PDB file of N, CA and C in Angstrom:
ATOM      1  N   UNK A   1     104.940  74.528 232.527  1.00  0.00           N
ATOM      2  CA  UNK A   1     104.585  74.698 231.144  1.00  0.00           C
ATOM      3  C   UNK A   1     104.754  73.345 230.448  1.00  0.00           C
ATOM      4  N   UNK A   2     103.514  72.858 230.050  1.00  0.00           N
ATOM      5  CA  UNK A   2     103.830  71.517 229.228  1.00  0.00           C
ATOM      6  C   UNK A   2     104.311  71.686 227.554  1.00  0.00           C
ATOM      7  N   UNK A   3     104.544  71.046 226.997  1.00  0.00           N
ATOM      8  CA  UNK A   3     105.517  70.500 225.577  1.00  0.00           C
ATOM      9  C   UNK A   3     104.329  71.385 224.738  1.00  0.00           C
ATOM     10  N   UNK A   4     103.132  71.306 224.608  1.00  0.00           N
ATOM     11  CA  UNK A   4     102.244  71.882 223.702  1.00  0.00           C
ATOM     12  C   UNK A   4     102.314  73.113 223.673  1.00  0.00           C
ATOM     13  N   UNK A   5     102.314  73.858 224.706  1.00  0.00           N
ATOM     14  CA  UNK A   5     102.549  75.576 224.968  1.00  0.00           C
ATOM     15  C   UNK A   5     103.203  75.365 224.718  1.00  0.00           C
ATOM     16  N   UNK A   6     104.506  75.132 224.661  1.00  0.00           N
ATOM     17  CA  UNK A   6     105.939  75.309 224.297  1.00  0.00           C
ATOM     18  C   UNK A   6     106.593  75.085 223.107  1.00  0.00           C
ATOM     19  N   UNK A   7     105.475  74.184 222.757  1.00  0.00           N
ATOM     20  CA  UNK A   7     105.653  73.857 221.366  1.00  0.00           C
ATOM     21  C   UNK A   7     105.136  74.849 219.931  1.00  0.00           C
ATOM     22  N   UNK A   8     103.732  75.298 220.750  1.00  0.00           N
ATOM     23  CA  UNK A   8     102.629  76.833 220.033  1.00  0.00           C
ATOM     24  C   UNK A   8     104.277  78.180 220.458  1.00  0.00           C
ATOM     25  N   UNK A   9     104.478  78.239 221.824  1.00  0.00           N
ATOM     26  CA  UNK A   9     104.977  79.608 221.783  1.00  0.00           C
ATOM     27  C   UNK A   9     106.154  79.773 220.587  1.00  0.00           C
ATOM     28  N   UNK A  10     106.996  78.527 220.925  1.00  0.00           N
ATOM     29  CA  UNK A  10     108.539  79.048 220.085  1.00  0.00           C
ATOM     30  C   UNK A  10     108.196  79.474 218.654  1.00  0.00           C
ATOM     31  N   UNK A  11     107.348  79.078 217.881  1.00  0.00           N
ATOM     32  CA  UNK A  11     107.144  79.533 216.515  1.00  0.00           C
ATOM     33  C   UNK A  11     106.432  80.731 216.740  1.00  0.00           C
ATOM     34  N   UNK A  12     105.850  81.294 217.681  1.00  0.00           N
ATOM     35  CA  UNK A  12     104.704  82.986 217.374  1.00  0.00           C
ATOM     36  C   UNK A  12     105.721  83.804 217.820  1.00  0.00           C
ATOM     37  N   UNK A  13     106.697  83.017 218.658  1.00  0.00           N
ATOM     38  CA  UNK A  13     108.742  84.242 219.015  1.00  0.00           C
ATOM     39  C   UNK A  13     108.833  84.186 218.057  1.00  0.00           C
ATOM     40  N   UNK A  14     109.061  83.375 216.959  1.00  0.00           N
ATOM     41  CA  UNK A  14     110.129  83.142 216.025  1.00  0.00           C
ATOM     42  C   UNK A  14     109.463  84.069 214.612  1.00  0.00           C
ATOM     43  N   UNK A  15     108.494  83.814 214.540  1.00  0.00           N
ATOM     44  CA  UNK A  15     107.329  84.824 213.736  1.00  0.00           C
ATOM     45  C   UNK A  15     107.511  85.988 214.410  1.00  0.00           C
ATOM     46  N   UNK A  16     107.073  86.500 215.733  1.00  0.00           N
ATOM     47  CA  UNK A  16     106.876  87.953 216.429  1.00  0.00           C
ATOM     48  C   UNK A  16     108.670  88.766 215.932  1.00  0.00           C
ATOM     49  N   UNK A  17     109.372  87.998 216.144  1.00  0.00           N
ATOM     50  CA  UNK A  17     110.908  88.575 216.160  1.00  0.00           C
ATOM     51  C   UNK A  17     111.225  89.047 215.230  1.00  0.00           C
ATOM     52  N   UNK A  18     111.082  87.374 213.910  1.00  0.00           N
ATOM     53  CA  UNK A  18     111.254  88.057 212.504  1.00  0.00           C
ATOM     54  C   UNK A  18     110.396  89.905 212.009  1.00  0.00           C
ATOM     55  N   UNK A  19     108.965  89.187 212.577  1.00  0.00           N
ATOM     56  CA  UNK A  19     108.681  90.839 212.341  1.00  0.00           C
ATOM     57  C   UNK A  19     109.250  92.167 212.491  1.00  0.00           C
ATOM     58  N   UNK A  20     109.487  91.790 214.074  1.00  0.00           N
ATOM     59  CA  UNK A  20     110.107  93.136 215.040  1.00  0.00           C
ATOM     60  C   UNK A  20     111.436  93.601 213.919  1.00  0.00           C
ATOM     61  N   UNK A  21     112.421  92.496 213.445  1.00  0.00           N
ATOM     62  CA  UNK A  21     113.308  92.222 212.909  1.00  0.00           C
ATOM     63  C   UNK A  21     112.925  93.652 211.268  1.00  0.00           C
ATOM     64  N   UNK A  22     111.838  92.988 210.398  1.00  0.00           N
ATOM     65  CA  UNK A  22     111.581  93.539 209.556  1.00  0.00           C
ATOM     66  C   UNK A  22     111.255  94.952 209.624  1.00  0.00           C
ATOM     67  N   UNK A  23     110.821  95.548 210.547  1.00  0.00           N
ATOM     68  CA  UNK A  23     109.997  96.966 211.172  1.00  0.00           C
ATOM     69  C   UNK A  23     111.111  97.365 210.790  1.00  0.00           C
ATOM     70  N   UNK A  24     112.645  97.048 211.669  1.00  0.00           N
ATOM     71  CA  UNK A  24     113.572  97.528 212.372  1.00  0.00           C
ATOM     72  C   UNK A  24     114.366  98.433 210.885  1.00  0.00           C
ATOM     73  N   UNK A  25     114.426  97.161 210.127  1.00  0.00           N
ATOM     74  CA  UNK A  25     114.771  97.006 208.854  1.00  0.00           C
ATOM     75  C   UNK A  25     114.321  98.478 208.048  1.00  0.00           C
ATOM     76  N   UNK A  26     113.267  98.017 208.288  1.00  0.00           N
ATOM     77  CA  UNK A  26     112.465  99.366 206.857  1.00  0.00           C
ATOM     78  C   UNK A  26     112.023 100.640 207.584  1.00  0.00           C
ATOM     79  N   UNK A  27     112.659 100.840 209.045  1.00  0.00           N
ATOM     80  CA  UNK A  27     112.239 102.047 209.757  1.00  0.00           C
ATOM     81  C   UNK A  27     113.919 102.720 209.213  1.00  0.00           C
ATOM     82  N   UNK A  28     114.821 101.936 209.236  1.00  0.00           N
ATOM     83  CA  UNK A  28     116.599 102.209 209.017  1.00  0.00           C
ATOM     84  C   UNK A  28     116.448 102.862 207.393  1.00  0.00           C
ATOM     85  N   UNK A  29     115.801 101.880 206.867  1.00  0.00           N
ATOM     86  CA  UNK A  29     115.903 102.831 205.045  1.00  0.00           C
ATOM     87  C   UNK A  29     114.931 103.773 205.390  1.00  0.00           C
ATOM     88  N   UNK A  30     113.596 103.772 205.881  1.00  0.00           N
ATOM     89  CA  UNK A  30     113.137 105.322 205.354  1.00  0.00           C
ATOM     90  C   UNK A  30     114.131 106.547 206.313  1.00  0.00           C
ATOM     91  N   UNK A  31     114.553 106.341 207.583  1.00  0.00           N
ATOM     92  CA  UNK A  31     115.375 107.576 207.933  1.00  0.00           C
ATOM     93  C   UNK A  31     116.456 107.826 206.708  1.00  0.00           C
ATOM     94  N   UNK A  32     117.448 106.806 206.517  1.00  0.00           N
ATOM     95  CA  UNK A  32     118.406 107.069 205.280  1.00  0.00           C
ATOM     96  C   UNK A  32     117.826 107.605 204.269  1.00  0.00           C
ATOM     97  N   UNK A  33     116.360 107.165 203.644  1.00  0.00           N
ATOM     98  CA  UNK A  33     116.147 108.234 202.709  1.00  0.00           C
ATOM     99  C   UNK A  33     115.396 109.278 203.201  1.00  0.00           C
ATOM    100  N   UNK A  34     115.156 109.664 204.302  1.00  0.00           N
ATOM    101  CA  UNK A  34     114.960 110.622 204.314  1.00  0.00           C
ATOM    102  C   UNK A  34     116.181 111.792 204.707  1.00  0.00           C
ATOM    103  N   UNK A  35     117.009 110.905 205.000  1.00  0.00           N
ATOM    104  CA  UNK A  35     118.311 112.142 204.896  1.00  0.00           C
ATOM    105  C   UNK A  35     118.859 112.431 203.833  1.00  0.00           C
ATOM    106  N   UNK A  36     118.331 111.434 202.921  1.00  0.00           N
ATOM    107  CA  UNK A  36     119.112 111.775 201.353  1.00  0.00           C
ATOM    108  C   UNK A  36     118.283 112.378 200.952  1.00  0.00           C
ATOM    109  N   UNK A  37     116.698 112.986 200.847  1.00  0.00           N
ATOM    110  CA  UNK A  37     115.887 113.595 200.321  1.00  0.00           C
ATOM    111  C   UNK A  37     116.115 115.247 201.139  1.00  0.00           C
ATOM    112  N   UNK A  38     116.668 115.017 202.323  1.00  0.00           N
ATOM    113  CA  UNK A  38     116.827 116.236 203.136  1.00  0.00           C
ATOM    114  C   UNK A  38     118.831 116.900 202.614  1.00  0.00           C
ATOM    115  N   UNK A  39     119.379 116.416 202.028  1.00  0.00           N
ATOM    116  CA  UNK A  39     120.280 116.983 201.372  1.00  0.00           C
ATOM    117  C   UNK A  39     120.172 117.378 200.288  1.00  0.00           C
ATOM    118  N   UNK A  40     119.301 116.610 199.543  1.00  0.00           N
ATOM    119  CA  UNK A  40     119.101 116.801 198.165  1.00  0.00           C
ATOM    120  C   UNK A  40     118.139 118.288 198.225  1.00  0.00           C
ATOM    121  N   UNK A  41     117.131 118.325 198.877  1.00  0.00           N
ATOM    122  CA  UNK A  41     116.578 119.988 199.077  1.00  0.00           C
ATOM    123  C   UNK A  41     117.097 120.893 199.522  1.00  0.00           C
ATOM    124  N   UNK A  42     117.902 120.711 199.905  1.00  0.00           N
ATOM    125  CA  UNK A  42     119.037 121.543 200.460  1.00  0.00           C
ATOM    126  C   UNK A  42     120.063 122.008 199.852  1.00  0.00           C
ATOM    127  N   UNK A  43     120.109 121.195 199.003  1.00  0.00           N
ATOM    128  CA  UNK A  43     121.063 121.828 197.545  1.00  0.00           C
ATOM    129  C   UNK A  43     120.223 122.332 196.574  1.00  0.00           C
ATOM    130  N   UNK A  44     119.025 122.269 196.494  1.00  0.00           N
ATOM    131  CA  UNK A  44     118.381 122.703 195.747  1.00  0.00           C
ATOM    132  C   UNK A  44     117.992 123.780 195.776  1.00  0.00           C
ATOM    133  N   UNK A  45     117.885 124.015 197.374  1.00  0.00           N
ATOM    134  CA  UNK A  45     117.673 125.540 197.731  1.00  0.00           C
ATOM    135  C   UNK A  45     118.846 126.279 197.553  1.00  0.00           C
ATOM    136  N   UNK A  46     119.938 125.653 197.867  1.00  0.00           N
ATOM    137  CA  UNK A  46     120.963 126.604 197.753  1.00  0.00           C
ATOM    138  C   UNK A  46     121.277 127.128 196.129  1.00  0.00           C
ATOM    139  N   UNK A  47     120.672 126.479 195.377  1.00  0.00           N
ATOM    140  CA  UNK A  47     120.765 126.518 193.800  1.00  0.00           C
ATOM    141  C   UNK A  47     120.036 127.534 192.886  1.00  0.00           C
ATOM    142  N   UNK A  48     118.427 127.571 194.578  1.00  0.00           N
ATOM    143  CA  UNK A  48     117.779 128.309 194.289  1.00  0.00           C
ATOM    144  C   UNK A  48     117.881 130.221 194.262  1.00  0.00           C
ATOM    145  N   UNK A  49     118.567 129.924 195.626  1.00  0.00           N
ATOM    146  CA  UNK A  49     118.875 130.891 196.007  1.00  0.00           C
ATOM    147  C   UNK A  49     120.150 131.786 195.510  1.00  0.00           C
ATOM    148  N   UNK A  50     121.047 130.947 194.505  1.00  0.00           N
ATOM    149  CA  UNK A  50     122.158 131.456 193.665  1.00  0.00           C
ATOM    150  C   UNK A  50     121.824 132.043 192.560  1.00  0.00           C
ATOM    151  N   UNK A  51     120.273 131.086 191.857  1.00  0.00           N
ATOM    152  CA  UNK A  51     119.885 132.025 190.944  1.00  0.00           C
ATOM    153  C   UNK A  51     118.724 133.109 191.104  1.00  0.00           C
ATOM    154  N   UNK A  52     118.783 133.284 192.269  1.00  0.00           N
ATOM    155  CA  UNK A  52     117.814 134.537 192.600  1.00  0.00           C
ATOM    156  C   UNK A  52     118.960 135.590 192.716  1.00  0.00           C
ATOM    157  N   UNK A  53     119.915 135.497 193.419  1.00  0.00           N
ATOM    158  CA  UNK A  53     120.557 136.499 193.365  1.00  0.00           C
ATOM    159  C   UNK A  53     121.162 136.652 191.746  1.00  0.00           C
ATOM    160  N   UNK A  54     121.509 136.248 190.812  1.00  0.00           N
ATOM    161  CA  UNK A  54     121.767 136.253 189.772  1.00  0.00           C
ATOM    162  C   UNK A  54     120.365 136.864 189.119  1.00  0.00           C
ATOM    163  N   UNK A  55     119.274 136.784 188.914  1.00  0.00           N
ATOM    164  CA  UNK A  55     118.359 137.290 188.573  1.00  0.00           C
ATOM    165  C   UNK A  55     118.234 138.784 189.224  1.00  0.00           C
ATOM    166  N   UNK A  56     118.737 139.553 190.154  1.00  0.00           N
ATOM    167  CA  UNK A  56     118.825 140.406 191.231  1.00  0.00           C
ATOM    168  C   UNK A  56     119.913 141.334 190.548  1.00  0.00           C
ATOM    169  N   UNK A  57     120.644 140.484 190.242  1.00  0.00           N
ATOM    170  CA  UNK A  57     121.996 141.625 189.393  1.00  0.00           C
ATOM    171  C   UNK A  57     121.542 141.571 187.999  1.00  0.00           C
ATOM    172  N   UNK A  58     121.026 141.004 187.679  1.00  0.00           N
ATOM    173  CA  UNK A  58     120.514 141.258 186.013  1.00  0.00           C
ATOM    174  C   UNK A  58     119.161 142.521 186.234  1.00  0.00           C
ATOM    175  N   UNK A  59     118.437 141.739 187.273  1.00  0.00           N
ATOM    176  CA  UNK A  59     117.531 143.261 186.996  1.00  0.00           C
ATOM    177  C   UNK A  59     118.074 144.562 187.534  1.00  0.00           C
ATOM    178  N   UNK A  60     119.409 144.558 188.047  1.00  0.00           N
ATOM    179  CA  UNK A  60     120.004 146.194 188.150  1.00  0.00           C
ATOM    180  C   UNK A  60     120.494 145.997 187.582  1.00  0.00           C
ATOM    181  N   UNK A  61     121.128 145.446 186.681  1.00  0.00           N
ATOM    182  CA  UNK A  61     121.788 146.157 185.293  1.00  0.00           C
ATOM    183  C   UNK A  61     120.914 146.527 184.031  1.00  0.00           C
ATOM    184  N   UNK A  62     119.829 145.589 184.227  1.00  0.00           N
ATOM    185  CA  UNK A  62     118.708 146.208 183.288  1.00  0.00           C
ATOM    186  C   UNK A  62     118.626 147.441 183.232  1.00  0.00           C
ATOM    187  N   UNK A  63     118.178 147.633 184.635  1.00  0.00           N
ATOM    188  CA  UNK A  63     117.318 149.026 185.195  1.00  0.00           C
ATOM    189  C   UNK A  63     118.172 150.512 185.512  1.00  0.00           C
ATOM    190  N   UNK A  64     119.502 149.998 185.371  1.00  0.00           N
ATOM    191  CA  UNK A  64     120.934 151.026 185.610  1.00  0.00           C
ATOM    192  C   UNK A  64     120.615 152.344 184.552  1.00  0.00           C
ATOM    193  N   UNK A  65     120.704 153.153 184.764  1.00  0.00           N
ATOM    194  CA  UNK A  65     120.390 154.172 183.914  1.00  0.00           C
ATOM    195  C   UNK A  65     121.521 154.469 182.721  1.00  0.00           C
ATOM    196  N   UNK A  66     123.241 154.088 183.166  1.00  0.00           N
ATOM    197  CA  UNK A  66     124.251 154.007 182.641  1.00  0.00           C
ATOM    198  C   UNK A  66     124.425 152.778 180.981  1.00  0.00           C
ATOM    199  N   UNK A  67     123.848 151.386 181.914  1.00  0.00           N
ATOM    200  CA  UNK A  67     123.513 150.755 181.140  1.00  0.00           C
ATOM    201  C   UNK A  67     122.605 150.865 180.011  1.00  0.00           C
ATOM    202  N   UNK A  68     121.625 151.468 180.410  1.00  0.00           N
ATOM    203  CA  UNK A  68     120.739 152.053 179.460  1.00  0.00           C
ATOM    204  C   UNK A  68     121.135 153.037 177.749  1.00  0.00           C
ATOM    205  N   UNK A  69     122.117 153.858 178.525  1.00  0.00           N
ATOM    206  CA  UNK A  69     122.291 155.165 177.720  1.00  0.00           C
ATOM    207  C   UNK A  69     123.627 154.368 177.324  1.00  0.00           C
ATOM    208  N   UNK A  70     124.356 153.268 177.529  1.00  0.00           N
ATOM    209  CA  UNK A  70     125.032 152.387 176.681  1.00  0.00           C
ATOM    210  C   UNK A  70     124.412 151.644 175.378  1.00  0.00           C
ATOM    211  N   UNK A  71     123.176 151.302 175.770  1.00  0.00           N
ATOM    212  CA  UNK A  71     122.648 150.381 175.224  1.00  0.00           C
ATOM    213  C   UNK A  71     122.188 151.482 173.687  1.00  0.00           C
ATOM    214  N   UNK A  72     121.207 152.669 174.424  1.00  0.00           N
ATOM    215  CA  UNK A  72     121.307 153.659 173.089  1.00  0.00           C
ATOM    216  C   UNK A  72     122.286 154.012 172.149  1.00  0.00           C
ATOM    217  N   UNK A  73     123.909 154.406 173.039  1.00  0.00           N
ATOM    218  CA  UNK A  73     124.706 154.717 171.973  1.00  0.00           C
ATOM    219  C   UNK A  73     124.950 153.853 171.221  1.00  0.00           C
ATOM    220  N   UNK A  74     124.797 152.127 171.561  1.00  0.00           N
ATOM    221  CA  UNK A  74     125.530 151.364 170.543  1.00  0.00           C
ATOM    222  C   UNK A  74     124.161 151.330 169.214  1.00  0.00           C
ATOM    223  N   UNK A  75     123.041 151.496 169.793  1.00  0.00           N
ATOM    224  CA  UNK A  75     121.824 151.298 168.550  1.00  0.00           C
ATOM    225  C   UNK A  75     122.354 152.251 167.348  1.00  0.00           C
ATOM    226  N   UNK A  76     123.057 153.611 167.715  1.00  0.00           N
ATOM    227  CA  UNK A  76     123.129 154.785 166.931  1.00  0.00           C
ATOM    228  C   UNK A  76     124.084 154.623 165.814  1.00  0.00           C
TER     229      UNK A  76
END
């Protein structure tokens, strides 16, 4: 290998690496955010799902027949 190849290769390593280097880089933040976007829905569901059941006991107490004939005596 003479001085000219050798002279072309070391800078297209030194370029190719930095790249490889950069990929490496911004492949590491999108997993991290995607684990922070995958907790964050995950609490959200669970948030969701707290106020469904809360919506679940309000519509049987709506619909309670007891509750109801409470609700009349106090109108009277």
């Amino acid at each position: 290998m003479n001085a000219a190849t050798l002279a072309l290769l070391i800078p297209i390593l030194a370029i190719s690496g930095s790249f490889i280097v950069s990929i490496m880089k911004l492949r590491e933040k999108q997993i991290s955010a995607s684990a922070e976007h995958n907790k964050h829905n995950q609490a959200l569901h669970d948030e969701l799902n707290q106020l469904r059941q809360r919506v679940e006991v309000l519509e049987r107490l709506a619909t309670d027949d007891s509750f109801q004939l409470k609700r009349e005596i106090e109108r009277v």
